[in-house]
Every structure is written in structure tokens, then in C-alpha cells.
mmCIF file of C-alpha atoms in Angstrom:
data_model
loop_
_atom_site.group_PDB
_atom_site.id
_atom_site.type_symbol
_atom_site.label_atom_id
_atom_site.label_comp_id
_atom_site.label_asym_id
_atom_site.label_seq_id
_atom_site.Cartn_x
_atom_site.Cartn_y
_atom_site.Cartn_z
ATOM 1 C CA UNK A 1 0.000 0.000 0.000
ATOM 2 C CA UNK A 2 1.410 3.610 -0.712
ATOM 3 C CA UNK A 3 -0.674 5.987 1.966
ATOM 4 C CA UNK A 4 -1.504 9.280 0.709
ATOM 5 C CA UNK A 5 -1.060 12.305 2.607
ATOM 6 C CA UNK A 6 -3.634 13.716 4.809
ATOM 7 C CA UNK A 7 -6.700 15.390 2.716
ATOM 8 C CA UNK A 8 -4.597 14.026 -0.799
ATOM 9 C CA UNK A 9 -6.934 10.956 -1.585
ATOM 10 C CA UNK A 10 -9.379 11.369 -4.435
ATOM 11 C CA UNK A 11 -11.926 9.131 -2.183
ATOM 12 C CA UNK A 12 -10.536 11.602 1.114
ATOM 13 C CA UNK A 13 -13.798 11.581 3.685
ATOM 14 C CA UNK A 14 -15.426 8.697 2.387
ATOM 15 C CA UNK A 15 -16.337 5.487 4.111
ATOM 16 C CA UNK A 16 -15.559 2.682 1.597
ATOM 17 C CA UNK A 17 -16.729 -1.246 2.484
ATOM 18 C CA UNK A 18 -14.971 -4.266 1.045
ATOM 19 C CA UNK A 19 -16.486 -7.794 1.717
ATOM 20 C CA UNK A 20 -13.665 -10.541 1.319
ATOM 21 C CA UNK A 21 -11.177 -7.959 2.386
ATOM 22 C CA UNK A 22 -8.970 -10.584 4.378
ATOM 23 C CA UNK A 23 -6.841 -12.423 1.205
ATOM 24 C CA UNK A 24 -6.553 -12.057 -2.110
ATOM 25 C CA UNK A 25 -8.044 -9.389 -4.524
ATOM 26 C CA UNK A 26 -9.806 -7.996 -1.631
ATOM 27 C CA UNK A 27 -7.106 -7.598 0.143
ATOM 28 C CA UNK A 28 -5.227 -5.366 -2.763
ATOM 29 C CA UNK A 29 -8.417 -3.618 -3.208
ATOM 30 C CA UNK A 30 -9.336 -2.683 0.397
ATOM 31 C CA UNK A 31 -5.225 -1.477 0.695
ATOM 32 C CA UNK A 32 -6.099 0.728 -2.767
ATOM 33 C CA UNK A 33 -9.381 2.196 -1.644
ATOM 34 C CA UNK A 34 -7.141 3.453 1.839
ATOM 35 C CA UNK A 35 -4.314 4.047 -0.051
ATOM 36 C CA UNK A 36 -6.701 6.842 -1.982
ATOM 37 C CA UNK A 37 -8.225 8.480 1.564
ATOM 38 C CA UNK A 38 -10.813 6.028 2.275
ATOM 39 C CA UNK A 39 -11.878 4.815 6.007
ATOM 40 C CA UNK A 40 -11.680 0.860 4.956
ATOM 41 C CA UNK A 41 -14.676 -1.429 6.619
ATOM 42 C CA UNK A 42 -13.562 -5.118 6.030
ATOM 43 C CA UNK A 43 -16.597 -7.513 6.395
ATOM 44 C CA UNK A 44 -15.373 -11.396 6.637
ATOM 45 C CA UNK A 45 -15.945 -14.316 8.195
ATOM 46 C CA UNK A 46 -13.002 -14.197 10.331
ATOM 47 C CA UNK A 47 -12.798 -10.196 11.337
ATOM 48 C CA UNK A 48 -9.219 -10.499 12.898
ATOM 49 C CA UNK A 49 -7.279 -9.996 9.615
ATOM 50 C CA UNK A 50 -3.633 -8.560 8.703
ATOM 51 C CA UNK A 51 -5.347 -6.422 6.066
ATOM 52 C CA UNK A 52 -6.536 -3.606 9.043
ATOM 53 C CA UNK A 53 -3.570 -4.156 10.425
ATOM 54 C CA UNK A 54 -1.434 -3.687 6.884
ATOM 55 C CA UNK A 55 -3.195 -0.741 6.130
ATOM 56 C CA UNK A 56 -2.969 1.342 10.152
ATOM 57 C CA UNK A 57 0.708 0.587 9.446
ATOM 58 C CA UNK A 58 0.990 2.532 6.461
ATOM 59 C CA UNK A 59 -1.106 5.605 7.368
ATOM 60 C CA UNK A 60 -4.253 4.349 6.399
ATOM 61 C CA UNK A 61 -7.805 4.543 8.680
ATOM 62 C CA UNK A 62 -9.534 0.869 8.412
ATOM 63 C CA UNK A 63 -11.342 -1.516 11.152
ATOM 64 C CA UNK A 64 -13.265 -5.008 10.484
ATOM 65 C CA UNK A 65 -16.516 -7.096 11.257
ATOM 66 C CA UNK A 66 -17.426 -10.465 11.469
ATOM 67 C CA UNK A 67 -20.128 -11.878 9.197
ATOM 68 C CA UNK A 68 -21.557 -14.491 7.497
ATOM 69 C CA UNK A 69 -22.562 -12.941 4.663
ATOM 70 C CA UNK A 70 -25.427 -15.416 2.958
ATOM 71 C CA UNK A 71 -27.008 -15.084 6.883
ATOM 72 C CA UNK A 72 -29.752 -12.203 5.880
ATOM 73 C CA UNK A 73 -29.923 -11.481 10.318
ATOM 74 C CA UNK A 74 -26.242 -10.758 10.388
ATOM 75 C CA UNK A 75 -25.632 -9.021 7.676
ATOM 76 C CA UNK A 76 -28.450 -6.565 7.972
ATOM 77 C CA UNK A 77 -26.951 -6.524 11.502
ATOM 78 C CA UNK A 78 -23.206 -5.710 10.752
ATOM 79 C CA UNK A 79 -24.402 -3.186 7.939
ATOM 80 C CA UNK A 80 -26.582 -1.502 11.064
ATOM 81 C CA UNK A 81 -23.668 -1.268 13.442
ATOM 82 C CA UNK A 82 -21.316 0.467 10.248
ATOM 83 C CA UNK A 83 -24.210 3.388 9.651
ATOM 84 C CA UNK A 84 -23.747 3.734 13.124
ATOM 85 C CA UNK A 85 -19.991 3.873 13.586
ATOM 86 C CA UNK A 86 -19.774 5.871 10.190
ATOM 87 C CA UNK A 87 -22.720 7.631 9.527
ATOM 88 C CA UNK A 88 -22.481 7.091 6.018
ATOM 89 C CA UNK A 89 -21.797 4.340 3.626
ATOM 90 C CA UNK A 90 -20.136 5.807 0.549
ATOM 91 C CA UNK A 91 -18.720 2.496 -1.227
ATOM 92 C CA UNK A 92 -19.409 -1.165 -1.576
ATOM 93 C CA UNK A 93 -17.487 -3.811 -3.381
ATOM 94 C CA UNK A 94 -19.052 -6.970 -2.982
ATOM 95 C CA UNK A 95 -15.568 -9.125 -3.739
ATOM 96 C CA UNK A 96 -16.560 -11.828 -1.579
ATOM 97 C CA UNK A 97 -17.180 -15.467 -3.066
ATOM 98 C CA UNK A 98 -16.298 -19.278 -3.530
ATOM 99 C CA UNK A 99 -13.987 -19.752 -6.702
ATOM 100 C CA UNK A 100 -12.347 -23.486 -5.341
ATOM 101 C CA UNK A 101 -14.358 -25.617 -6.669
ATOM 102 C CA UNK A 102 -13.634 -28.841 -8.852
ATOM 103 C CA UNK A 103 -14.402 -28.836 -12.757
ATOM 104 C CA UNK A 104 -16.441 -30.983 -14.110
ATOM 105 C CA UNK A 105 -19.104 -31.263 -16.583
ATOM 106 C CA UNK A 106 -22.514 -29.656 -15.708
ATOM 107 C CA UNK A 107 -23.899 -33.121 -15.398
ATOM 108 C CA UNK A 108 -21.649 -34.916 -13.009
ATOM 109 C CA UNK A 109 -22.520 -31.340 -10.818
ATOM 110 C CA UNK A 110 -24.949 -32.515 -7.761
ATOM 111 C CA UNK A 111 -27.494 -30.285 -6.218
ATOM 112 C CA UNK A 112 -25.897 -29.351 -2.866
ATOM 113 C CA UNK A 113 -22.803 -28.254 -4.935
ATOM 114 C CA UNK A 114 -24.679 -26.118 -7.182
ATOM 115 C CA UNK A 115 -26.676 -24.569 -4.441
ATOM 116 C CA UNK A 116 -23.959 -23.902 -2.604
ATOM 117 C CA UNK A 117 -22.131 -21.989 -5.202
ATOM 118 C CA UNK A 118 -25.111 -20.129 -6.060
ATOM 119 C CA UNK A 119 -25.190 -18.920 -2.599
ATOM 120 C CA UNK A 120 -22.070 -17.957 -1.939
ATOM 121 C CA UNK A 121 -21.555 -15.815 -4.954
ATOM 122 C CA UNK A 122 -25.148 -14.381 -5.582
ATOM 123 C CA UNK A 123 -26.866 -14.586 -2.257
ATOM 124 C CA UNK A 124 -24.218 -11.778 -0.111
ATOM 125 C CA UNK A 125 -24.445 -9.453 -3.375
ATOM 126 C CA UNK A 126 -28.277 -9.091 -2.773
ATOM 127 C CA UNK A 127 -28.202 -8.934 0.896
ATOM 128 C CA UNK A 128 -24.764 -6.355 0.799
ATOM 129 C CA UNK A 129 -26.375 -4.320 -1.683
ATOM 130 C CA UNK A 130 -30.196 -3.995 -0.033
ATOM 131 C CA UNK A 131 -28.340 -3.018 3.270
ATOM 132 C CA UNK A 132 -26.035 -0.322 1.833
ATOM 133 C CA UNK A 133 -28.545 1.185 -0.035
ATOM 134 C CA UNK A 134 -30.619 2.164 2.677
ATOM 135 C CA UNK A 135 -27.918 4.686 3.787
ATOM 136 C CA UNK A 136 -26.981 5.524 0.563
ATOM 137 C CA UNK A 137 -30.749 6.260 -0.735
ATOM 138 C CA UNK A 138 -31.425 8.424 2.227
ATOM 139 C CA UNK A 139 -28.102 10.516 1.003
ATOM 140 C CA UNK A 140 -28.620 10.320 -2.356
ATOM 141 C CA UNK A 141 -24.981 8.927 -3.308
ATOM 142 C CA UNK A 142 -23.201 6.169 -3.421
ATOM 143 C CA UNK A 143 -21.020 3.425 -5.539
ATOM 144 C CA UNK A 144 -21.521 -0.250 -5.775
ATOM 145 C CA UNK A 145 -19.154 -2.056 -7.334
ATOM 146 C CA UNK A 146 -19.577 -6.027 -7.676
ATOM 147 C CA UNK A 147 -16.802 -8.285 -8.674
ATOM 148 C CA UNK A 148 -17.668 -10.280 -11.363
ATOM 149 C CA UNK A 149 -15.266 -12.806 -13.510
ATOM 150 C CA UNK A 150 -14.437 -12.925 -16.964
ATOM 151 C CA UNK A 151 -15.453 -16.425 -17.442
ATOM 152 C CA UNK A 152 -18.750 -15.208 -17.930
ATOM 153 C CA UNK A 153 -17.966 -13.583 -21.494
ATOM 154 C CA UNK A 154 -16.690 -17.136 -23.001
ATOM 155 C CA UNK A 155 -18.643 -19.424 -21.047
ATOM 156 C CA UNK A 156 -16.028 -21.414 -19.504
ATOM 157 C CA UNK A 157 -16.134 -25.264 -19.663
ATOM 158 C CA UNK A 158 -16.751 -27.561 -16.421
ATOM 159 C CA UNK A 159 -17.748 -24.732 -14.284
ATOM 160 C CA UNK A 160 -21.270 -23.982 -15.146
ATOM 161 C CA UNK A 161 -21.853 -23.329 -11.387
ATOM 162 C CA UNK A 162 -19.473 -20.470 -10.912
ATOM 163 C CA UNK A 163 -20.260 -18.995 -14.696
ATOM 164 C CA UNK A 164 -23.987 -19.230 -13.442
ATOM 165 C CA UNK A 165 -23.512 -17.663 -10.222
ATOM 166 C CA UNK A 166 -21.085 -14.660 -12.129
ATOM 167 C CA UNK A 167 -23.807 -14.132 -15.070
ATOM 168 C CA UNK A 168 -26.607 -13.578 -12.513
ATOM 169 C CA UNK A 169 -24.389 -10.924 -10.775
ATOM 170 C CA UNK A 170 -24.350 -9.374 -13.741
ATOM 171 C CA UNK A 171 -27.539 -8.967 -14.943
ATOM 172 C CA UNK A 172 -28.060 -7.914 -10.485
ATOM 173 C CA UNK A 173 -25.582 -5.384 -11.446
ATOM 174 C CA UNK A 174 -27.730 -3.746 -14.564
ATOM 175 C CA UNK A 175 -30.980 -3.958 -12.721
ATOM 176 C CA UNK A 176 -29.530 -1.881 -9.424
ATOM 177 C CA UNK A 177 -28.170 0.591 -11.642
ATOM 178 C CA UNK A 178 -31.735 0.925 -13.226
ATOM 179 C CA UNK A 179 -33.362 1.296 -9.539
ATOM 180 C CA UNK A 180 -30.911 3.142 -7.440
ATOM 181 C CA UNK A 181 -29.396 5.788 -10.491
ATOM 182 C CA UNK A 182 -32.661 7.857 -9.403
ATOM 183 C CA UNK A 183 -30.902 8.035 -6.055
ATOM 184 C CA UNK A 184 -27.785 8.950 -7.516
ATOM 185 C CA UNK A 185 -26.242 5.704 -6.582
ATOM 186 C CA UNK A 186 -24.185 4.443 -9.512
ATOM 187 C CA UNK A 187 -23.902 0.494 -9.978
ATOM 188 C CA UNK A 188 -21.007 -1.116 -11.847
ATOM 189 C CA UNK A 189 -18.866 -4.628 -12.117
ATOM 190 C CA UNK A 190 -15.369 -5.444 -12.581
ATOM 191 C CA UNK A 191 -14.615 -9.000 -14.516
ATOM 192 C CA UNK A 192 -11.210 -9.887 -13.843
ATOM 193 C CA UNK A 193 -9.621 -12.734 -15.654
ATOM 194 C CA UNK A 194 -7.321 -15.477 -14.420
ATOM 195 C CA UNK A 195 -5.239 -13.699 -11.571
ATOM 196 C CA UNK A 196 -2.587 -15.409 -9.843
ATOM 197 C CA UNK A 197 -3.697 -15.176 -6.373
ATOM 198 C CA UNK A 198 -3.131 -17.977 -4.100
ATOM 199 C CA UNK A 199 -6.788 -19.078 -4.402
ATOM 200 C CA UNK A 200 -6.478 -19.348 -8.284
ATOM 201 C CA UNK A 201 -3.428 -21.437 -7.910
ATOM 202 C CA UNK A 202 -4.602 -23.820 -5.249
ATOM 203 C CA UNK A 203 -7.889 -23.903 -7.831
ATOM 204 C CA UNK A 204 -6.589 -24.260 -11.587
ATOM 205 C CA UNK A 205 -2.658 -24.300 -10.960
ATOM 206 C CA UNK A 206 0.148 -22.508 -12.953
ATOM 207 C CA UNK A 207 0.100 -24.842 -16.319
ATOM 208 C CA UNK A 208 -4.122 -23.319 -16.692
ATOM 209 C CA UNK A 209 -2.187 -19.886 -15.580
ATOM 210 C CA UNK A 210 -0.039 -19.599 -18.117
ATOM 211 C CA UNK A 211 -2.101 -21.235 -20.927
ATOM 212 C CA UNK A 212 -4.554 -17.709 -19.825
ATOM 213 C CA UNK A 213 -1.688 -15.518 -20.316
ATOM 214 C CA UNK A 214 -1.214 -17.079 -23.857
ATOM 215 C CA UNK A 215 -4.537 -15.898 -24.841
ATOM 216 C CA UNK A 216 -4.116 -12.640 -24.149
ATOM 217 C CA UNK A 217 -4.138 -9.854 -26.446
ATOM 218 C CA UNK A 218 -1.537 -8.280 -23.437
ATOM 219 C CA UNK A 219 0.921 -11.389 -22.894
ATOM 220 C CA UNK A 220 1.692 -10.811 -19.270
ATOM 221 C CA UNK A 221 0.318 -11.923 -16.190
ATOM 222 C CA UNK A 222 -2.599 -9.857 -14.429
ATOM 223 C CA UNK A 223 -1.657 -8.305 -11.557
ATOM 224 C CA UNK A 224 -4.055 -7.869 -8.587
ATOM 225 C CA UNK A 225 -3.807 -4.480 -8.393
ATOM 226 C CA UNK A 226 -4.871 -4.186 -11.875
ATOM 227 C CA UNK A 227 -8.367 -5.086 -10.933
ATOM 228 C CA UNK A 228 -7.775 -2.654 -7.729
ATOM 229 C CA UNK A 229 -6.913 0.102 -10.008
ATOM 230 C CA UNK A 230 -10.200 -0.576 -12.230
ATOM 231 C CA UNK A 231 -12.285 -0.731 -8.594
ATOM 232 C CA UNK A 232 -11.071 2.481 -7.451
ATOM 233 C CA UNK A 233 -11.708 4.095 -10.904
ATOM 234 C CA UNK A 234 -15.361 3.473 -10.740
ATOM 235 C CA UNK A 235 -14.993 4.875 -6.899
ATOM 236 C CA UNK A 236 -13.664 8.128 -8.034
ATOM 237 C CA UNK A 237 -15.599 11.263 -9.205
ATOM 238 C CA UNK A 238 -14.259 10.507 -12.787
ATOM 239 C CA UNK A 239 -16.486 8.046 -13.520
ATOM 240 C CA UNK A 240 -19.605 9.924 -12.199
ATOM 241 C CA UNK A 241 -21.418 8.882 -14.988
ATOM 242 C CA UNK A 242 -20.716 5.510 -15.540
ATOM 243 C CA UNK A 243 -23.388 3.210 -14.271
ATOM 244 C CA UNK A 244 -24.736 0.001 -15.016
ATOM 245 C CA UNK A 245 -21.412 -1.093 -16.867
ATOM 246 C CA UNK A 246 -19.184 -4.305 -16.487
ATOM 247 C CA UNK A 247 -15.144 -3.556 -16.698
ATOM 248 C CA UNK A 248 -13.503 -6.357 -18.135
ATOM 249 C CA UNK A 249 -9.751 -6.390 -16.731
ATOM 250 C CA UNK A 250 -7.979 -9.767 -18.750
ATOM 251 C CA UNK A 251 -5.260 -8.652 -20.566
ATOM 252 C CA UNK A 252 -7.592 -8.566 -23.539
ATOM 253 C CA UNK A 253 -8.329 -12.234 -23.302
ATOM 254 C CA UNK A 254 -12.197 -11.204 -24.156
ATOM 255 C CA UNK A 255 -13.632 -8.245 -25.600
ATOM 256 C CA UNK A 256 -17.216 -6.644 -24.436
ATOM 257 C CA UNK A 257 -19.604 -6.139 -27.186
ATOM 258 C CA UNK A 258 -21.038 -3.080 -27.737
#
């Protein structure tokens, strides 16, 4: 993280939330957003996390809750207690989600499996979303940005689950942009493609890594915070206007239609 200096930060005053803040891309994220002036809320399972800690270090204002974040009673609960704490919710990036899961053809895919992957990517973007926006509506601004995957633009093989779960987040993302742009709340998504976290490792391994790079139109590993950089444009007051839009960051792997 590279702190800013007092009153600096583009996002300077503003109280951003990051779900899945503990590892990972929402790790690089939530150190971007405080990086640019944000107070950091990290919402995760486990709310005793080196990312707080990481970003106090360097300058940075940031504190954590606890949550299970498909429970609907705790996280209208921990979404209470930040309005509270902050006064304001200014920015949410729903980044938490379930990405290890073995391939395999739709059919050999049981019920429980699918269910549960549907819930854990689909079910905390409603639930995150419906809370923050009561704050948010009642000031009449606000960013949501969800984190989608690329996958979803080529319809990747053996993991119909996940590609499911991303495409509905998707079309979630274009419908709250419809309802909450008369509030002045602007909706958007960010579609990474393969990064080289240690989840995506432990998940696909480097031979599937580097077979991504190859397809690139950019022949170089993604970087983490090239997906942070994307998030914390569609924070800023440059993209004002932007709203019901998915950013694909993959190197070029994909292209959106238009």
C-alpha cells in the first residue's frame, strides 16, 4: 500500500466497504481504496485480519466485522452497526465469493454443490447491496461495485456453477443501476480474468495460468492491483457517470460487445 497524505486521496472523507477484504483481490483492493483516503470497513468471516492491520501501518484509517454474509440477520446486523460507527456508507465492493471448486461437466454437478455456489456468490451481493442502499438512498450517493469474472464472457467449460452464479451478478448489477441511479447511486462490475492469487493457484494451478496468459491480447500476467486500479476508478468522481457497466480487466483475453 502507498498511503496518501492527509486530505490528498481522491476518495478523502469517504467510508468505503470491502467484503472478502482478508486475502486475495480484496485484500489489494481494500489497501487501494485506503491508499486513496478512504476509512476501509472489512466484512469477513473471520474479522481479525492482517489487512486492518497492513493498512494502520501505512497511514491508512480501516477496522473489520465479522459476518456471514449469505445469513440475511447478520448481515443486515453488521451493515446496522457500520451506519452507526460511520454515519455514512459511501462504497461497496461486494468481492466476496467461492472460486475453489472442482471442474467438471454440468452433469456430473450434484445439487448441494450447485446450491452452494449459487449462494455464496449471488446470495451476499443481494443482501450487501439492499443493506447499503438504505444509507446511501437516504443521502442520495453512493457506488456499488460487484466483482464479477471474466469467465462469464466465453462461457467457460466444467464450471457452469461459478459462470452461473457470475452471469446472474451481472444482470443484479444492470438492474440496481436501473433502480438506485434515481438516487444517484451508480452500480457497476469489474470482470477480472485469471489472476494469480493464491486461491487461483490452489484452484486451476500454474500450467491453466499460463495457458490464460497465452490468450491474451496483453501477454503478461494480471496483476491484482490491476483489478484494484479498475475498482477504485469506478470509486472516483471521474467516472460519475458511468453506471450500469461491467469492466472487463484480462489482458484482452475477451472483448465486451457493444
Amino acid at each position: 500500500m502507498t498511503p496518501t497524505s492527509a486530505g490528498e486521496g481522491k476518495l478523502q472523507g469517504k467510508t468505503a466497504v470491502v467484503t472478502g477484504a482478508a486475502r486475495g483481490l480484496g485484500r489489494v483492493i481494500a489497501e487501494t481504496l485506503a491508499a486513496l483516503g478512504a476509512e476501509l470497513v472489512s466484512i469477513d468471516l473471520d474479522a481479525s485480519n492482517e489487512t486492518v492491520a497492513m493498512i494502520e501501518d501505512a497511514g491508512g484509517r480501516a477496522s473489520s466485522h465479522s459476518a456471514d454474509l449469505t445469513d440475511e440477520a447478520q448481515v443486515n446486523h453488521v451493515f446496522d452497526e457500520i451506519t452507526r460507527q460511520h454515519k455514512s456508507i459511501d462504497i461497496l465492493v461486494n468481492n466476496a465469493g467461492f472460486y475453489s471448486v472442482e471442474r467438471r461437466p454440468f452433469w456430473e454437478i450434484d445439487s448441494g454443490e450447485w446450491e452452494k455456489v449459487m449462494r455464496v456468490n449471488v446470495r451476499p451481493v443481494f443482501l450487501c447491496s439492499r443493506a447499503a442502499s438504505i444509507p446511501m438512498r437516504s443521502r442520495k450517493s453512493g457506488r456499488i461495485i460487484n466483482i464479477l469474472s471474466s469467465v462469464i464472457t466465453f462461457g467457460m467449460p466444467n464450471l457452469m456453477h461459478y459462470v452461473a452464479a457470475k452471469s446472474a451478478v451481472a444482470g443484479m448489477t444492470r438492474s440496481m443501476a436501473r433502480e438506485l441511479g434515481p438516487f444517484g447511486i451508480s452500480v457497476n462490475a469489474v470482470a477480472p480474468g485469471l489472476v494469480p492469487t493464491d486461491a487461483a493457484l490452489e484452484s486451476v494451478g500454474r500450467e491453466i495460468l499460463e495457458e490464460a496468459v497465452q490468450g491474451q491480447a496483453i501477454q503478461q500476467p494480471l496483476d491484482p492491483r490491476d483489478i484494484a486500479g479498475a475498482v477504485a476508478f469506478l470509486c472516483s468522481p471521474e467516472s460519475a457517470m458511468v453506471s450500469g457497466q461491467t469492466l472487463l480487466v484480462n489482458g484482452g483475453a475477451t472483448f465486451s460487445g457493444i
